[in-house]
Amino acid sequence: MRLLLIEDDAMLGRAMKQGLADAGFTVDWANNGNDAELALTCGVYEAALLDLGLPGKDGMNLLRELRERRDTLPVLIMTARDAVSDRIAGLNAGADDYVLKPFDLDELVARVRALIRRRAAGGSPVLECGALPLDPVQEQVQLDGQPVQLSAKEFALLEKLMQRPGLVLSREKLEDAIYGWGEEVGVQRIRNVRGVGYKVCET
Ligand code: CA
């Protein structure tokens, strides 16, 4: 499952990206509001983790504009422990949940999973291809009723292929699904996700 991480603190962003990747997510990390704004129009994410204080476009404005577009992407905001008014404003602007910095990574992962599960509750998120059901929320795959053990990358690859059964996907698309962006994100890379040309830009 693909997440958009919007965080300008380099150390925190790197740790979160790694921790979420270890938990099986594909993570794209935008470290400023303007890149995040472009990425949010992609429609490829299961959830976004949003820091409110960002260089470029402010996190609160990103959130308001997302909801004005009637985009229901689950958004979890990350705020300072003493910033109660930010938290309230964020929830009023359409955030689905929040965590207080510094937070525990396991709790963050659990909250993100809960958000995705809640959104999927309206319809079955399970992908099926013959005798091969894949549940992206529970991270389970079965074949002929028997559980199949896959690594996080194998799971992401299978999920991507099962989202478009019968279609041949390019190597770039598959790599994108598995690895996400590089350490830092550039605008060209975002344009690739949107399907406008392809140029890797890891700055
Ligand atoms: Ca910040």
JSON list of N, CA and C in Angstrom, two decimals, residues 123-160:
[
{"chain": "A", "resi": 123, "resn": "GLY", "atom": "N", "xyz": [-16.47, -1.05, 1.14]},
{"chain": "A", "resi": 123, "resn": "GLY", "atom": "CA", "xyz": [-16.40, -2.04, 0.08]},
{"chain": "A", "resi": 123, "resn": "GLY", "atom": "C", "xyz": [-15.25, -2.97, 0.37]},
{"chain": "A", "resi": 124, "resn": "SER", "atom": "N", "xyz": [-15.29, -4.17, -0.15]},
{"chain": "A", "resi": 124, "resn": "SER", "atom": "CA", "xyz": [-14.23, -5.12, 0.14]},
{"chain": "A", "resi": 124, "resn": "SER", "atom": "C", "xyz": [-12.93, -4.69, -0.52]},
{"chain": "A", "resi": 125, "resn": "PRO", "atom": "N", "xyz": [-11.86, -4.56, 0.26]},
{"chain": "A", "resi": 125, "resn": "PRO", "atom": "CA", "xyz": [-10.59, -4.18, -0.34]},
{"chain": "A", "resi": 125, "resn": "PRO", "atom": "C", "xyz": [-9.86, -5.38, -0.94]},
{"chain": "A", "resi": 126, "resn": "VAL", "atom": "N", "xyz": [-10.43, -6.57, -0.74]},
{"chain": "A", "resi": 126, "resn": "VAL", "atom": "CA", "xyz": [-9.72, -7.78, -1.17]},
{"chain": "A", "resi": 126, "resn": "VAL", "atom": "C", "xyz": [-9.69, -7.88, -2.70]},
{"chain": "A", "resi": 127, "resn": "LEU", "atom": "N", "xyz": [-8.49, -8.09, -3.22]},
{"chain": "A", "resi": 127, "resn": "LEU", "atom": "CA", "xyz": [-8.33, -8.29, -4.66]},
{"chain": "A", "resi": 127, "resn": "LEU", "atom": "C", "xyz": [-8.37, -9.79, -4.93]},
{"chain": "A", "resi": 128, "resn": "GLU", "atom": "N", "xyz": [-9.04, -10.17, -5.98]},
{"chain": "A", "resi": 128, "resn": "GLU", "atom": "CA", "xyz": [-9.11, -11.60, -6.28]},
{"chain": "A", "resi": 128, "resn": "GLU", "atom": "C", "xyz": [-8.73, -11.87, -7.72]},
{"chain": "A", "resi": 129, "resn": "CYS", "atom": "N", "xyz": [-8.00, -12.93, -7.90]},
{"chain": "A", "resi": 129, "resn": "CYS", "atom": "CA", "xyz": [-7.62, -13.36, -9.25]},
{"chain": "A", "resi": 129, "resn": "CYS", "atom": "C", "xyz": [-7.66, -14.88, -9.22]},
{"chain": "A", "resi": 130, "resn": "GLY", "atom": "N", "xyz": [-8.76, -15.46, -9.69]},
{"chain": "A", "resi": 130, "resn": "GLY", "atom": "CA", "xyz": [-8.93, -16.90, -9.63]},
{"chain": "A", "resi": 130, "resn": "GLY", "atom": "C", "xyz": [-8.92, -17.38, -8.19]},
{"chain": "A", "resi": 131, "resn": "ALA", "atom": "N", "xyz": [-8.06, -18.34, -7.89]},
{"chain": "A", "resi": 131, "resn": "ALA", "atom": "CA", "xyz": [-8.00, -18.90, -6.54]},
{"chain": "A", "resi": 131, "resn": "ALA", "atom": "C", "xyz": [-7.00, -18.15, -5.66]},
{"chain": "A", "resi": 132, "resn": "LEU", "atom": "N", "xyz": [-6.70, -16.90, -6.04]},
{"chain": "A", "resi": 132, "resn": "LEU", "atom": "CA", "xyz": [-5.66, -16.13, -5.36]},
{"chain": "A", "resi": 132, "resn": "LEU", "atom": "C", "xyz": [-6.24, -14.83, -4.80]},
{"chain": "A", "resi": 133, "resn": "PRO", "atom": "N", "xyz": [-6.79, -14.85, -3.57]},
{"chain": "A", "resi": 133, "resn": "PRO", "atom": "CA", "xyz": [-7.24, -13.59, -2.96]},
{"chain": "A", "resi": 133, "resn": "PRO", "atom": "C", "xyz": [-6.10, -12.89, -2.22]},
{"chain": "A", "resi": 134, "resn": "LEU", "atom": "N", "xyz": [-6.06, -11.56, -2.34]},
{"chain": "A", "resi": 134, "resn": "LEU", "atom": "CA", "xyz": [-5.04, -10.76, -1.64]},
{"chain": "A", "resi": 134, "resn": "LEU", "atom": "C", "xyz": [-5.77, -9.69, -0.85]},
{"chain": "A", "resi": 135, "resn": "ASP", "atom": "N", "xyz": [-5.53, -9.66, 0.46]},
{"chain": "A", "resi": 135, "resn": "ASP", "atom": "CA", "xyz": [-6.15, -8.65, 1.32]},
{"chain": "A", "resi": 135, "resn": "ASP", "atom": "C", "xyz": [-5.09, -7.61, 1.67]},
{"chain": "A", "resi": 136, "resn": "PRO", "atom": "N", "xyz": [-5.17, -6.40, 1.07]},
{"chain": "A", "resi": 136, "resn": "PRO", "atom": "CA", "xyz": [-4.12, -5.41, 1.30]},
{"chain": "A", "resi": 136, "resn": "PRO", "atom": "C", "xyz": [-4.11, -4.85, 2.72]},
{"chain": "A", "resi": 137, "resn": "VAL", "atom": "N", "xyz": [-5.25, -4.88, 3.40]},
{"chain": "A", "resi": 137, "resn": "VAL", "atom": "CA", "xyz": [-5.29, -4.32, 4.76]},
{"chain": "A", "resi": 137, "resn": "VAL", "atom": "C", "xyz": [-4.69, -5.31, 5.76]},
{"chain": "A", "resi": 138, "resn": "GLN", "atom": "N", "xyz": [-5.11, -6.58, 5.64]},
{"chain": "A", "resi": 138, "resn": "GLN", "atom": "CA", "xyz": [-4.57, -7.60, 6.56]},
{"chain": "A", "resi": 138, "resn": "GLN", "atom": "C", "xyz": [-3.20, -8.10, 6.10]},
{"chain": "A", "resi": 139, "resn": "GLU", "atom": "N", "xyz": [-2.82, -7.70, 4.89]},
{"chain": "A", "resi": 139, "resn": "GLU", "atom": "CA", "xyz": [-1.55, -8.16, 4.29]},
{"chain": "A", "resi": 139, "resn": "GLU", "atom": "C", "xyz": [-1.50, -9.67, 4.23]},
{"chain": "A", "resi": 140, "resn": "GLN", "atom": "N", "xyz": [-2.54, -10.27, 3.68]},
{"chain": "A", "resi": 140, "resn": "GLN", "atom": "CA", "xyz": [-2.59, -11.72, 3.57]},
{"chain": "A", "resi": 140, "resn": "GLN", "atom": "C", "xyz": [-2.87, -12.13, 2.14]},
{"chain": "A", "resi": 141, "resn": "VAL", "atom": "N", "xyz": [-2.21, -13.19, 1.73]},
{"chain": "A", "resi": 141, "resn": "VAL", "atom": "CA", "xyz": [-2.45, -13.79, 0.41]},
{"chain": "A", "resi": 141, "resn": "VAL", "atom": "C", "xyz": [-2.73, -15.26, 0.62]},
{"chain": "A", "resi": 142, "resn": "GLN", "atom": "N", "xyz": [-3.69, -15.76, -0.14]},
{"chain": "A", "resi": 142, "resn": "GLN", "atom": "CA", "xyz": [-3.95, -17.20, -0.09]},
{"chain": "A", "resi": 142, "resn": "GLN", "atom": "C", "xyz": [-3.94, -17.75, -1.51]},
{"chain": "A", "resi": 143, "resn": "LEU", "atom": "N", "xyz": [-3.59, -19.00, -1.60]},
{"chain": "A", "resi": 143, "resn": "LEU", "atom": "CA", "xyz": [-3.69, -19.71, -2.88]},
{"chain": "A", "resi": 143, "resn": "LEU", "atom": "C", "xyz": [-4.38, -21.03, -2.61]},
{"chain": "A", "resi": 144, "resn": "ASP", "atom": "N", "xyz": [-5.50, -21.24, -3.28]},
{"chain": "A", "resi": 144, "resn": "ASP", "atom": "CA", "xyz": [-6.32, -22.44, -3.04]},
{"chain": "A", "resi": 144, "resn": "ASP", "atom": "C", "xyz": [-6.62, -22.62, -1.56]},
{"chain": "A", "resi": 145, "resn": "GLY", "atom": "N", "xyz": [-6.90, -21.51, -0.87]},
{"chain": "A", "resi": 145, "resn": "GLY", "atom": "CA", "xyz": [-7.30, -21.57, 0.54]},
{"chain": "A", "resi": 145, "resn": "GLY", "atom": "C", "xyz": [-6.15, -21.67, 1.52]},
{"chain": "A", "resi": 146, "resn": "GLN", "atom": "N", "xyz": [-4.93, -21.76, 1.01]},
{"chain": "A", "resi": 146, "resn": "GLN", "atom": "CA", "xyz": [-3.76, -21.88, 1.90]},
{"chain": "A", "resi": 146, "resn": "GLN", "atom": "C", "xyz": [-3.00, -20.56, 1.95]},
{"chain": "A", "resi": 147, "resn": "PRO", "atom": "N", "xyz": [-2.61, -20.10, 3.16]},
{"chain": "A", "resi": 147, "resn": "PRO", "atom": "CA", "xyz": [-1.85, -18.85, 3.24]},
{"chain": "A", "resi": 147, "resn": "PRO", "atom": "C", "xyz": [-0.49, -18.95, 2.52]},
{"chain": "A", "resi": 148, "resn": "VAL", "atom": "N", "xyz": [-0.12, -17.85, 1.86]},
{"chain": "A", "resi": 148, "resn": "VAL", "atom": "CA", "xyz": [1.17, -17.80, 1.16]},
{"chain": "A", "resi": 148, "resn": "VAL", "atom": "C", "xyz": [2.03, -16.75, 1.86]},
{"chain": "A", "resi": 149, "resn": "GLN", "atom": "N", "xyz": [3.24, -17.12, 2.21]},
{"chain": "A", "resi": 149, "resn": "GLN", "atom": "CA", "xyz": [4.16, -16.18, 2.86]},
{"chain": "A", "resi": 149, "resn": "GLN", "atom": "C", "xyz": [4.94, -15.41, 1.81]},
{"chain": "A", "resi": 150, "resn": "LEU", "atom": "N", "xyz": [4.84, -14.09, 1.85]},
{"chain": "A", "resi": 150, "resn": "LEU", "atom": "CA", "xyz": [5.58, -13.26, 0.90]},
{"chain": "A", "resi": 150, "resn": "LEU", "atom": "C", "xyz": [6.36, -12.18, 1.65]},
{"chain": "A", "resi": 151, "resn": "SER", "atom": "N", "xyz": [7.47, -11.76, 1.08]},
{"chain": "A", "resi": 151, "resn": "SER", "atom": "CA", "xyz": [8.18, -10.61, 1.65]},
{"chain": "A", "resi": 151, "resn": "SER", "atom": "C", "xyz": [7.37, -9.35, 1.34]},
{"chain": "A", "resi": 152, "resn": "ALA", "atom": "N", "xyz": [7.73, -8.23, 2.00]},
{"chain": "A", "resi": 152, "resn": "ALA", "atom": "CA", "xyz": [6.99, -6.98, 1.78]},
{"chain": "A", "resi": 152, "resn": "ALA", "atom": "C", "xyz": [7.05, -6.56, 0.31]},
{"chain": "A", "resi": 153, "resn": "LYS", "atom": "N", "xyz": [8.22, -6.73, -0.32]},
{"chain": "A", "resi": 153, "resn": "LYS", "atom": "CA", "xyz": [8.36, -6.32, -1.72]},
{"chain": "A", "resi": 153, "resn": "LYS", "atom": "C", "xyz": [7.58, -7.25, -2.64]},
{"chain": "A", "resi": 154, "resn": "GLU", "atom": "N", "xyz": [7.62, -8.53, -2.36]},
{"chain": "A", "resi": 154, "resn": "GLU", "atom": "CA", "xyz": [6.84, -9.48, -3.17]},
{"chain": "A", "resi": 154, "resn": "GLU", "atom": "C", "xyz": [5.35, -9.17, -3.06]},
{"chain": "A", "resi": 155, "resn": "PHE", "atom": "N", "xyz": [4.92, -8.82, -1.84]},
{"chain": "A", "resi": 155, "resn": "PHE", "atom": "CA", "xyz": [3.51, -8.50, -1.63]},
{"chain": "A", "resi": 155, "resn": "PHE", "atom": "C", "xyz": [3.12, -7.26, -2.44]},
{"chain": "A", "resi": 156, "resn": "ALA", "atom": "N", "xyz": [3.96, -6.22, -2.37]},
{"chain": "A", "resi": 156, "resn": "ALA", "atom": "CA", "xyz": [3.67, -4.98, -3.10]},
{"chain": "A", "resi": 156, "resn": "ALA", "atom": "C", "xyz": [3.61, -5.23, -4.61]},
{"chain": "A", "resi": 157, "resn": "LEU", "atom": "N", "xyz": [4.49, -6.08, -5.09]},
{"chain": "A", "resi": 157, "resn": "LEU", "atom": "CA", "xyz": [4.53, -6.39, -6.53]},
{"chain": "A", "resi": 157, "resn": "LEU", "atom": "C", "xyz": [3.26, -7.14, -6.95]},
{"chain": "A", "resi": 158, "resn": "LEU", "atom": "N", "xyz": [2.89, -8.12, -6.16]},
{"chain": "A", "resi": 158, "resn": "LEU", "atom": "CA", "xyz": [1.69, -8.90, -6.48]},
{"chain": "A", "resi": 158, "resn": "LEU", "atom": "C", "xyz": [0.44, -8.02, -6.41]},
{"chain": "A", "resi": 159, "resn": "GLU", "atom": "N", "xyz": [0.39, -7.15, -5.39]},
{"chain": "A", "resi": 159, "resn": "GLU", "atom": "CA", "xyz": [-0.75, -6.25, -5.25]},
{"chain": "A", "resi": 159, "resn": "GLU", "atom": "C", "xyz": [-0.89, -5.35, -6.47]},
{"chain": "A", "resi": 160, "resn": "LYS", "atom": "N", "xyz": [0.24, -4.82, -6.92]},
{"chain": "A", "resi": 160, "resn": "LYS", "atom": "CA", "xyz": [0.22, -3.92, -8.09]},
{"chain": "A", "resi": 160, "resn": "LYS", "atom": "C", "xyz": [-0.29, -4.66, -9.32]}
]
